[in-house]
PDB file of C-alpha atoms in Angstrom:
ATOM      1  CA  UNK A  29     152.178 116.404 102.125  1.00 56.00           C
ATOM      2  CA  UNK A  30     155.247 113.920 102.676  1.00 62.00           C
ATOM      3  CA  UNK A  31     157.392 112.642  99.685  1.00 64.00           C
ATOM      4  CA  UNK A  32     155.351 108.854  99.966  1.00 67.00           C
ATOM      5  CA  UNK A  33     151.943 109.927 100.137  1.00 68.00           C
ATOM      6  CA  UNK A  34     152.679 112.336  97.083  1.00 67.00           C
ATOM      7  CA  UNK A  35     154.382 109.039  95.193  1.00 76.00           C
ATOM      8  CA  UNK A  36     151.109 106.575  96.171  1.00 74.00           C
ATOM      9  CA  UNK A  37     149.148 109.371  94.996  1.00 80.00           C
ATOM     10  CA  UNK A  38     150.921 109.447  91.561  1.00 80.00           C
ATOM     11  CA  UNK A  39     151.000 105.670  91.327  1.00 84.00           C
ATOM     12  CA  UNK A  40     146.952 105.622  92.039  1.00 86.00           C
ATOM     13  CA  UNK A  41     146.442 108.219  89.469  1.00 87.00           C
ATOM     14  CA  UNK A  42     148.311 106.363  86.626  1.00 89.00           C
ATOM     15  CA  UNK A  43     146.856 103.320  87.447  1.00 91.00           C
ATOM     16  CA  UNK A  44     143.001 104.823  87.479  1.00 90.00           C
ATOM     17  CA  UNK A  45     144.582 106.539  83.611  1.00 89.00           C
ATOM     18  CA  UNK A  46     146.286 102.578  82.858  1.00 91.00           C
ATOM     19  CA  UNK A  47     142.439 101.575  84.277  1.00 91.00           C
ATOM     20  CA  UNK A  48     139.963 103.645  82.020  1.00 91.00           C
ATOM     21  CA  UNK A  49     142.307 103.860  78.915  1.00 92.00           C
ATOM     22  CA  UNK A  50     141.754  99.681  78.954  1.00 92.00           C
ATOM     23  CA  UNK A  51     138.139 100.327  79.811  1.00 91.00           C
ATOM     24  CA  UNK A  52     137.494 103.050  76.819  1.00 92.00           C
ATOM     25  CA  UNK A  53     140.079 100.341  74.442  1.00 94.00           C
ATOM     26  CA  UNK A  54     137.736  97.209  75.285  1.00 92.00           C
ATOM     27  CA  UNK A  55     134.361  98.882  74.906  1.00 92.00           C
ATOM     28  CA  UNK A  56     135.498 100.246  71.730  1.00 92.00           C
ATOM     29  CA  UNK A  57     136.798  96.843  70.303  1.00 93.00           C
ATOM     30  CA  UNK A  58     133.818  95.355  71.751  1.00 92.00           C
ATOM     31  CA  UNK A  59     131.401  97.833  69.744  1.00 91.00           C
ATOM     32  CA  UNK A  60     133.633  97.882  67.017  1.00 92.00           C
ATOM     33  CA  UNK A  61     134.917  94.802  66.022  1.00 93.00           C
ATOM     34  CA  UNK A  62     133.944  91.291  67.873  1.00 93.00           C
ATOM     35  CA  UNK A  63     132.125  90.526  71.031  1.00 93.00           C
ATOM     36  CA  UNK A  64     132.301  87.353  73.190  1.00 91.00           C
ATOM     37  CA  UNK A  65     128.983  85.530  73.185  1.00 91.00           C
ATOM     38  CA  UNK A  66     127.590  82.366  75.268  1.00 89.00           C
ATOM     39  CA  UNK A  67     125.409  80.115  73.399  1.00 90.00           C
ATOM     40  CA  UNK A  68     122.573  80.616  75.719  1.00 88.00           C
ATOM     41  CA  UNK A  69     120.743  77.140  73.507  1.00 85.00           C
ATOM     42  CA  UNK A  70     120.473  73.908  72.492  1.00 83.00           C
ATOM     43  CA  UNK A  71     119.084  74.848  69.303  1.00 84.00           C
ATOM     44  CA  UNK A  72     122.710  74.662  67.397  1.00 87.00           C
ATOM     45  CA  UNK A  73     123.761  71.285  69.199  1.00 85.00           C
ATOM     46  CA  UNK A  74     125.879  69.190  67.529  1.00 82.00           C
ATOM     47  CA  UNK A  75     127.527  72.546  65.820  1.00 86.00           C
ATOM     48  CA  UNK A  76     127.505  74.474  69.139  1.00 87.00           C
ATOM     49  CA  UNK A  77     126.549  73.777  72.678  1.00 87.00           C
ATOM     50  CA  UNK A  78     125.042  75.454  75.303  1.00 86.00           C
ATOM     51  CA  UNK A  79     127.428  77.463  77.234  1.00 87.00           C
ATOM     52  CA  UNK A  80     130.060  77.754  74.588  1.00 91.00           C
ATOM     53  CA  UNK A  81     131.773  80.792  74.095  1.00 90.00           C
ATOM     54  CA  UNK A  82     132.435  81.820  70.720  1.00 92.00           C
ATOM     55  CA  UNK A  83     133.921  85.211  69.396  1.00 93.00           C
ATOM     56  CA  UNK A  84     131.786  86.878  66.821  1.00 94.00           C
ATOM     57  CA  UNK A  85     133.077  89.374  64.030  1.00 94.00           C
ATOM     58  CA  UNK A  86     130.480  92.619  63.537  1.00 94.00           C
ATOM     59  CA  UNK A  87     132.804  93.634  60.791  1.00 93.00           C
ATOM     60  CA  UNK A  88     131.327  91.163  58.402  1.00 93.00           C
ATOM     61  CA  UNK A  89     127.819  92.765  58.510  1.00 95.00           C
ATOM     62  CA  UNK A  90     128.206  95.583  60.027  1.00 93.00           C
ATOM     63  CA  UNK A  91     128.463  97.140  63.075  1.00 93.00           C
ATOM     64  CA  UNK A  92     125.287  98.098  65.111  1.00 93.00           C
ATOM     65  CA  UNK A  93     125.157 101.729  66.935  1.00 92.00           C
ATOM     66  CA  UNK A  94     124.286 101.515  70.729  1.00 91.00           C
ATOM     67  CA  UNK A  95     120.751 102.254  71.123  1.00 95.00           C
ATOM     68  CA  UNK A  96     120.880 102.405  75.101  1.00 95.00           C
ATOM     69  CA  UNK A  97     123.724 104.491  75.844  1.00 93.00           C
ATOM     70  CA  UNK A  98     123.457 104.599  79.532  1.00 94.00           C
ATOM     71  CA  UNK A  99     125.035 101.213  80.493  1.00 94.00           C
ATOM     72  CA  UNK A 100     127.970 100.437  82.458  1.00 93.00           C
ATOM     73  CA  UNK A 101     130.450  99.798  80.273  1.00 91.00           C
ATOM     74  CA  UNK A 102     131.584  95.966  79.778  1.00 90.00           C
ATOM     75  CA  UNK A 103     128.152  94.660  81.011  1.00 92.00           C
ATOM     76  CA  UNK A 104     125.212  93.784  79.047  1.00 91.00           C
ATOM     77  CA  UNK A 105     121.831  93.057  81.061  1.00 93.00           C
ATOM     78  CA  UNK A 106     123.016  92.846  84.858  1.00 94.00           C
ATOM     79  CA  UNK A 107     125.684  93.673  86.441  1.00 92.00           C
ATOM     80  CA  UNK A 108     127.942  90.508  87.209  1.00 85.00           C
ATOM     81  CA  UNK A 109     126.881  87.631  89.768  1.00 82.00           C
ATOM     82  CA  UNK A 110     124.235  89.821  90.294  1.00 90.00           C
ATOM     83  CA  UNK A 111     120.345  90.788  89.081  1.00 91.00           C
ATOM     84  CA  UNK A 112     120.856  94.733  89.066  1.00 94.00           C
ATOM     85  CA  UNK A 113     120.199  96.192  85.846  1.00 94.00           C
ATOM     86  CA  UNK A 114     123.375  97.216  84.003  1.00 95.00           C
ATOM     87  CA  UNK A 115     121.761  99.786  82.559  1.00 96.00           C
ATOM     88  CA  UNK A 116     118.812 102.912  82.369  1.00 95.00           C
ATOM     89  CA  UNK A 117     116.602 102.964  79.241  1.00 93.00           C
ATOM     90  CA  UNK A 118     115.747 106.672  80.064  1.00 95.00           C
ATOM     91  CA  UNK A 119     117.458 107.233  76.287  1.00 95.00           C
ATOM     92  CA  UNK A 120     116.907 105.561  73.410  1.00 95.00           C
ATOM     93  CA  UNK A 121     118.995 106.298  70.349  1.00 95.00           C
ATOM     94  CA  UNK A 122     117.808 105.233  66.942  1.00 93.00           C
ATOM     95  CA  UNK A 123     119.509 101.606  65.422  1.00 90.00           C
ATOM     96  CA  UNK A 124     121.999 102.324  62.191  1.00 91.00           C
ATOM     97  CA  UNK A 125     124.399 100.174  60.968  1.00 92.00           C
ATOM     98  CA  UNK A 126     127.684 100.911  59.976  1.00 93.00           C
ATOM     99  CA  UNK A 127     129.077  99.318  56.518  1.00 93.00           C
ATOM    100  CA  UNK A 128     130.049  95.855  55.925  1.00 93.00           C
ATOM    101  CA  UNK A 129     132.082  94.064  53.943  1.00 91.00           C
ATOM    102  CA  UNK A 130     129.754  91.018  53.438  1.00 93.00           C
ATOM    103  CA  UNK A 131     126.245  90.048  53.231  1.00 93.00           C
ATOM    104  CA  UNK A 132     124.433  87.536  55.233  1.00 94.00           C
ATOM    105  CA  UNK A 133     124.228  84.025  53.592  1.00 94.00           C
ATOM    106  CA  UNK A 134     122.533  80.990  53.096  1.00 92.00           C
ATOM    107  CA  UNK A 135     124.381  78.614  55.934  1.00 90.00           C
ATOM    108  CA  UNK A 136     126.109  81.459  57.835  1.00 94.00           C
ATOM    109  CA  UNK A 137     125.606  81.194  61.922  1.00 92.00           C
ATOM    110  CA  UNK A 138     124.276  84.509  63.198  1.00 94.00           C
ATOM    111  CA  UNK A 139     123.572  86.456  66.280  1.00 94.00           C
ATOM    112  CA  UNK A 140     120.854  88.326  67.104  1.00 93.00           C
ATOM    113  CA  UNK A 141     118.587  89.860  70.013  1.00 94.00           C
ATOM    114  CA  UNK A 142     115.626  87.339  70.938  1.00 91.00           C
ATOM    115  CA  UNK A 143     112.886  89.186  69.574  1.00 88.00           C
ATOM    116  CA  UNK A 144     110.419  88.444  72.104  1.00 86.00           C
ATOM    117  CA  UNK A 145     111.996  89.831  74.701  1.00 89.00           C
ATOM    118  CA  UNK A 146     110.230  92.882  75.088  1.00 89.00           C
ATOM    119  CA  UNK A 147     111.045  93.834  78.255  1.00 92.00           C
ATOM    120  CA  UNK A 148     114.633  95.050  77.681  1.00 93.00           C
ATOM    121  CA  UNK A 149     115.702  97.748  75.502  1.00 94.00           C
ATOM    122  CA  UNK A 150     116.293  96.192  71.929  1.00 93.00           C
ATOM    123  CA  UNK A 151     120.317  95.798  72.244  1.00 94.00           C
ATOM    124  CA  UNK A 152     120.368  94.619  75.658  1.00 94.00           C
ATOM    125  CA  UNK A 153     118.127  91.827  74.774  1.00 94.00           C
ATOM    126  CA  UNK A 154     119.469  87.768  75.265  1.00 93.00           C
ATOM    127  CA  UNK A 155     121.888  87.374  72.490  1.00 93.00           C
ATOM    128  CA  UNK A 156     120.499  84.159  70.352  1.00 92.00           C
ATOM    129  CA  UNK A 157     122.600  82.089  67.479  1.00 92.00           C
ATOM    130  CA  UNK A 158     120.908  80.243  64.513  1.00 92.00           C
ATOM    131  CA  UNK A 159     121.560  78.906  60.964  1.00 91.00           C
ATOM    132  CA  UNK A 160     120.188  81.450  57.999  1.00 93.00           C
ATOM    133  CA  UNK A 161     118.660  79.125  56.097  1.00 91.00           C
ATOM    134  CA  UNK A 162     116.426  82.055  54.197  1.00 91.00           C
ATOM    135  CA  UNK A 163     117.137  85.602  52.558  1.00 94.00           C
ATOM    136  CA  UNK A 164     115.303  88.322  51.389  1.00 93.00           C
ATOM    137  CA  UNK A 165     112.977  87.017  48.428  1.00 93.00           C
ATOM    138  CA  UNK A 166     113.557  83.472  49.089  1.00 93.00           C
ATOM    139  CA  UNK A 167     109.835  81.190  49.587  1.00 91.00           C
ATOM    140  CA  UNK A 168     110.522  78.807  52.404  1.00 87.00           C
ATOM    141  CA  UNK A 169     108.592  75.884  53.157  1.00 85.00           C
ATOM    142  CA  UNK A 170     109.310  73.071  55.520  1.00 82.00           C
ATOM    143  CA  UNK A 171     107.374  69.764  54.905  1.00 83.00           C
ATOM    144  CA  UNK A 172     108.225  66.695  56.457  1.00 81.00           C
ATOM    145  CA  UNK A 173     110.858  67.881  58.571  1.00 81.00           C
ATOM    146  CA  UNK A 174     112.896  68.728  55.018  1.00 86.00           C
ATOM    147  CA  UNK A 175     113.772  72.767  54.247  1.00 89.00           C
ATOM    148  CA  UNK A 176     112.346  73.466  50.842  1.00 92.00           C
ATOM    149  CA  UNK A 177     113.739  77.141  49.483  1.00 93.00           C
ATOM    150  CA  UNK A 178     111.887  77.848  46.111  1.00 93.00           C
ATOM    151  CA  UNK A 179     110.758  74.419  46.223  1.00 91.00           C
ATOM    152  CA  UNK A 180     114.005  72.977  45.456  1.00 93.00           C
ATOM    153  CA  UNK A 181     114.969  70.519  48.721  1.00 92.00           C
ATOM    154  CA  UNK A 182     117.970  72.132  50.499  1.00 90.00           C
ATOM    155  CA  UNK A 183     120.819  70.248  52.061  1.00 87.00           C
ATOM    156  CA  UNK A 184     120.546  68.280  55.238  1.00 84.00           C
ATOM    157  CA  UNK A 185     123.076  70.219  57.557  1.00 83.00           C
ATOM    158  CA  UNK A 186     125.791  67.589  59.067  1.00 82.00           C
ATOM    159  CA  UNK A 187     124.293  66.590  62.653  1.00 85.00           C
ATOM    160  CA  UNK A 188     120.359  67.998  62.183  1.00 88.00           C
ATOM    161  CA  UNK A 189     118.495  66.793  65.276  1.00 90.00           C
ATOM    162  CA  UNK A 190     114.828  65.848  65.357  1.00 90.00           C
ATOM    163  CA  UNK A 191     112.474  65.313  68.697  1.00 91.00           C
ATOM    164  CA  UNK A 192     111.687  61.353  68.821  1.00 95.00           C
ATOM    165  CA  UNK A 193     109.215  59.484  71.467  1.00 95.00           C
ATOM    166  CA  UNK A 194     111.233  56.150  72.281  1.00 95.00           C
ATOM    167  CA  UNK A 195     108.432  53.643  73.906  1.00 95.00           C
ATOM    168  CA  UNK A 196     110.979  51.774  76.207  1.00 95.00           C
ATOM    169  CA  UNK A 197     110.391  48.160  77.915  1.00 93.00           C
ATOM    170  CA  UNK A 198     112.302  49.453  81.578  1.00 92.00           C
ATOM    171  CA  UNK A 199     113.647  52.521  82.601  1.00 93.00           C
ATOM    172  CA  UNK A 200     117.322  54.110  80.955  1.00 94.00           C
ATOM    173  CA  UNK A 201     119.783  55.623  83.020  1.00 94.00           C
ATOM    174  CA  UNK A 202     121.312  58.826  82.175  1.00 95.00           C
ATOM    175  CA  UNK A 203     124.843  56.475  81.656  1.00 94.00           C
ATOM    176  CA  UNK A 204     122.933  55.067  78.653  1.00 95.00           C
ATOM    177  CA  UNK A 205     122.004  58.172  77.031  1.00 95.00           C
ATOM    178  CA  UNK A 206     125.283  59.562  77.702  1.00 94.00           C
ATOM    179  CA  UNK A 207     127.175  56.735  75.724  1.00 93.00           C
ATOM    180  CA  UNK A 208     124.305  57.261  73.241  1.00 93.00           C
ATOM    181  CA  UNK A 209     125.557  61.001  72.753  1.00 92.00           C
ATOM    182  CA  UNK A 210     122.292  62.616  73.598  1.00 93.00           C
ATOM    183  CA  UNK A 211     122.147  65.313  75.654  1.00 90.00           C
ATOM    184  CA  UNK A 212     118.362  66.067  75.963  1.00 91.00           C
ATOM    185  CA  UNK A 213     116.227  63.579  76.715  1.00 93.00           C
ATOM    186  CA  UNK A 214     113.015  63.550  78.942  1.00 94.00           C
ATOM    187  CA  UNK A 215     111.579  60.829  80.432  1.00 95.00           C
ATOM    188  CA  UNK A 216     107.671  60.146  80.146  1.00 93.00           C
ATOM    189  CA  UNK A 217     105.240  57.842  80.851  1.00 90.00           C
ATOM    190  CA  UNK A 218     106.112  54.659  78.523  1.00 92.00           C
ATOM    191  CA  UNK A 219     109.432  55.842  77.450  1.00 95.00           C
ATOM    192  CA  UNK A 220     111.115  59.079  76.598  1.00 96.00           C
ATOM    193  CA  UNK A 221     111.502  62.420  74.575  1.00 95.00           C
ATOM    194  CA  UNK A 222     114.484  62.617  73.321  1.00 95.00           C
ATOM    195  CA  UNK A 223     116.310  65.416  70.637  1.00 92.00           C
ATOM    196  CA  UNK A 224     119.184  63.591  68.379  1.00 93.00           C
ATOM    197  CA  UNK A 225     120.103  62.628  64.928  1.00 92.00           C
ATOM    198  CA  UNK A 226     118.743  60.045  62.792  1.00 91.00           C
ATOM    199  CA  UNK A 227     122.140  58.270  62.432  1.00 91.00           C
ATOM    200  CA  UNK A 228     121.953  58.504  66.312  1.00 94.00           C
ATOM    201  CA  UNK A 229     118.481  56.827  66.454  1.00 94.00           C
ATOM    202  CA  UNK A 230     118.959  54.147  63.518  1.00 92.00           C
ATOM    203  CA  UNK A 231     121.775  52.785  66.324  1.00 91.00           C
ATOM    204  CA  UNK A 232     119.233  52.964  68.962  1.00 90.00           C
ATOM    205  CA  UNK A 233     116.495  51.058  67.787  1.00 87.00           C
ATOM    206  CA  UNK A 234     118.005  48.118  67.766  1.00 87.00           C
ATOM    207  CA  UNK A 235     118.813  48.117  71.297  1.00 89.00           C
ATOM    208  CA  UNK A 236     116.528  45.335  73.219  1.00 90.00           C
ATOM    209  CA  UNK A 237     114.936  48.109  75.591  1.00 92.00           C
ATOM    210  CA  UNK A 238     113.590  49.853  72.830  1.00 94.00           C
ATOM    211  CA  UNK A 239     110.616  48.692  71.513  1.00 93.00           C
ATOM    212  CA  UNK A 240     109.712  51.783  69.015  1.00 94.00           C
ATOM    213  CA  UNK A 241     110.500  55.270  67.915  1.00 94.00           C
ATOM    214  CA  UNK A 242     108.683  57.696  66.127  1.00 93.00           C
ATOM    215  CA  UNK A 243     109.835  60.798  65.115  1.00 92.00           C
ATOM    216  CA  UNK A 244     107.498  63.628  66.550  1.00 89.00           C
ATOM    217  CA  UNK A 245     106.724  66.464  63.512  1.00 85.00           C
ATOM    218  CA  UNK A 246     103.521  68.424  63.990  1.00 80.00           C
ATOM    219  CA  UNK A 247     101.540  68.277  61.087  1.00 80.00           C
ATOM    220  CA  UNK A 248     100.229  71.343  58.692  1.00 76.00           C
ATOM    221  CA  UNK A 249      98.287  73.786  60.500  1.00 74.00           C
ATOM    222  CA  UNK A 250      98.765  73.177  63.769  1.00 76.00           C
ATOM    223  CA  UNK A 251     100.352  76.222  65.717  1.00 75.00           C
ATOM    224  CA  UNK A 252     103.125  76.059  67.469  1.00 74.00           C
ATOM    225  CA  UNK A 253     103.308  79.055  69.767  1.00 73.00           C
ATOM    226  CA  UNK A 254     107.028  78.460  70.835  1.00 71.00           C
ATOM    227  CA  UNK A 255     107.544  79.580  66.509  1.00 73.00           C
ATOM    228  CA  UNK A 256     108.252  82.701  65.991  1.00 71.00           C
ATOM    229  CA  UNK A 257     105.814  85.229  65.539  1.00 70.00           C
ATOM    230  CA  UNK A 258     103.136  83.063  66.897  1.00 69.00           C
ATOM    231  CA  UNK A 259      99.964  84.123  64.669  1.00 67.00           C
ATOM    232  CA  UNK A 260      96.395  82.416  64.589  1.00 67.00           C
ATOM    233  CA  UNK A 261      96.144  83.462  61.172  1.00 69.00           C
ATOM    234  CA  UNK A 262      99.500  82.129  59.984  1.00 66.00           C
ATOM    235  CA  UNK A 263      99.390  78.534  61.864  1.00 68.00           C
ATOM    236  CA  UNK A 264     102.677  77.489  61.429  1.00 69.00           C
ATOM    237  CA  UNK A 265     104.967  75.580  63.861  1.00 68.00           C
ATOM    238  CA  UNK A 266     108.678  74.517  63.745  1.00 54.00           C
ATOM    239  CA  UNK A 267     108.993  70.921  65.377  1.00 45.00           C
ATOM    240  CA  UNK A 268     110.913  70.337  62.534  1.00 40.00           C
ATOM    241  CA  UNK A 269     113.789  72.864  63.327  1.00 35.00           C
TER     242      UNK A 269
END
């Protein structure tokens, strides 16, 4: 073997060691201590929008063993650009959590696996984000659109969005609602469904084209089977979310 294919074989083999060292280092911090997450929802708008990225700490609550331990490392459903699994669920370890050093609180933003989701392995299910607006032992009742924890009222949460039916006198373009800040909005027959804020809507329904607004909140006992865990013997819904 000549001197240069000896010294490209030397430089391949410490970059393959440079390679998996950075591999083993960014599973491990991943696992560890934060993960990058895309806000896969519109459900957090006006705090967080779909598509954001947002680093989130597992040292607060603690971290979470893996429970599918055949993946390819860096991945979590498919591998990317593509729809090939990133993983096998031929094992499946049991979930413990390591220590940490907080608790989860009323307010705090937190990720989870969409429990739904049945169809993938626990861990490797879509990564959701949502407001805790109820802990262990806590009665929660929504009534009118308004969070009630113990019966006491809880605090309106800066930019809370509500679905409203805007009957419209002629058609809106998408510049309008745009300017208007709202980001969903449907368009149906004699206006349009739209998800915003009441400051949001006060300014609206002044405007000429609008002719009234009502704010859409299903009423007690009817189920909502979008509300998790849809029950017919809990009828519950969450319009008001």
């Amino acid at each position: 073997m000549s001197e240069r294919s000896f010294s490209v074989i030397a430089k391949l083999r410490e970059w393959s060691h440079a390679i998996a060292f950075a591999v083993v280092m960014a599973t491990l911090v991943r696992w560890l201590l934060l993960e990058a997450f895309i806000i896969p929802s519109s459900s957090m708008e006006r705090t967080l929008l779909a598509g954001d990225y947002v680093l989130v700490s597992k040292l607060h609550y603690g971290t979470r063993t893996p429970i599918t331990p055949l993946q390819i490392p860096l991945t979590h459903q498919t591998i990317g650009g593509t729809n090939i699994p990133a993983y096998l669920d031929w094992i499946q370890l049991s979930c413990c959590r390591l220590p940490g050093y907080s608790r989860v609180k009323r307010g705090d933003q937190v990720v989870f696996n969409y429990p739904i989701e049945l169809d993938r392995p626990t861990d490797l299910r879509t990564y959701y984000i949502k407001r805790c607006v109820g802990l262990p032992g806590d009665t929660l009742c929504i009534q009118d659109a308004r969070i009630y924890i113990d019966k006491e009222p809880q605090p309106q949460y800066p930019g809370l969005q509500h679905r409203y039916y805007l009957r419209t006198a002629a058609a809106l373009s998408d510049r309008f609602f745009k300017e208007a800040a709202i980001r969903e909005y449907m368009s149906i027959k004699g206006g349009y469904l739209v998800h915003t804020t009441a400051a949001i809507i006060t300014q609206l329904a002044s405007h000429s084209t609008i002719k009234a607004v009502k704010c859409l909140v299903l009423p007690p006992g009817v189920e909502d089977p979008e509300v998790y865990a849809s029950s017919g013997t809990f009828p519950w819904n969450g319009d008001q979310w």
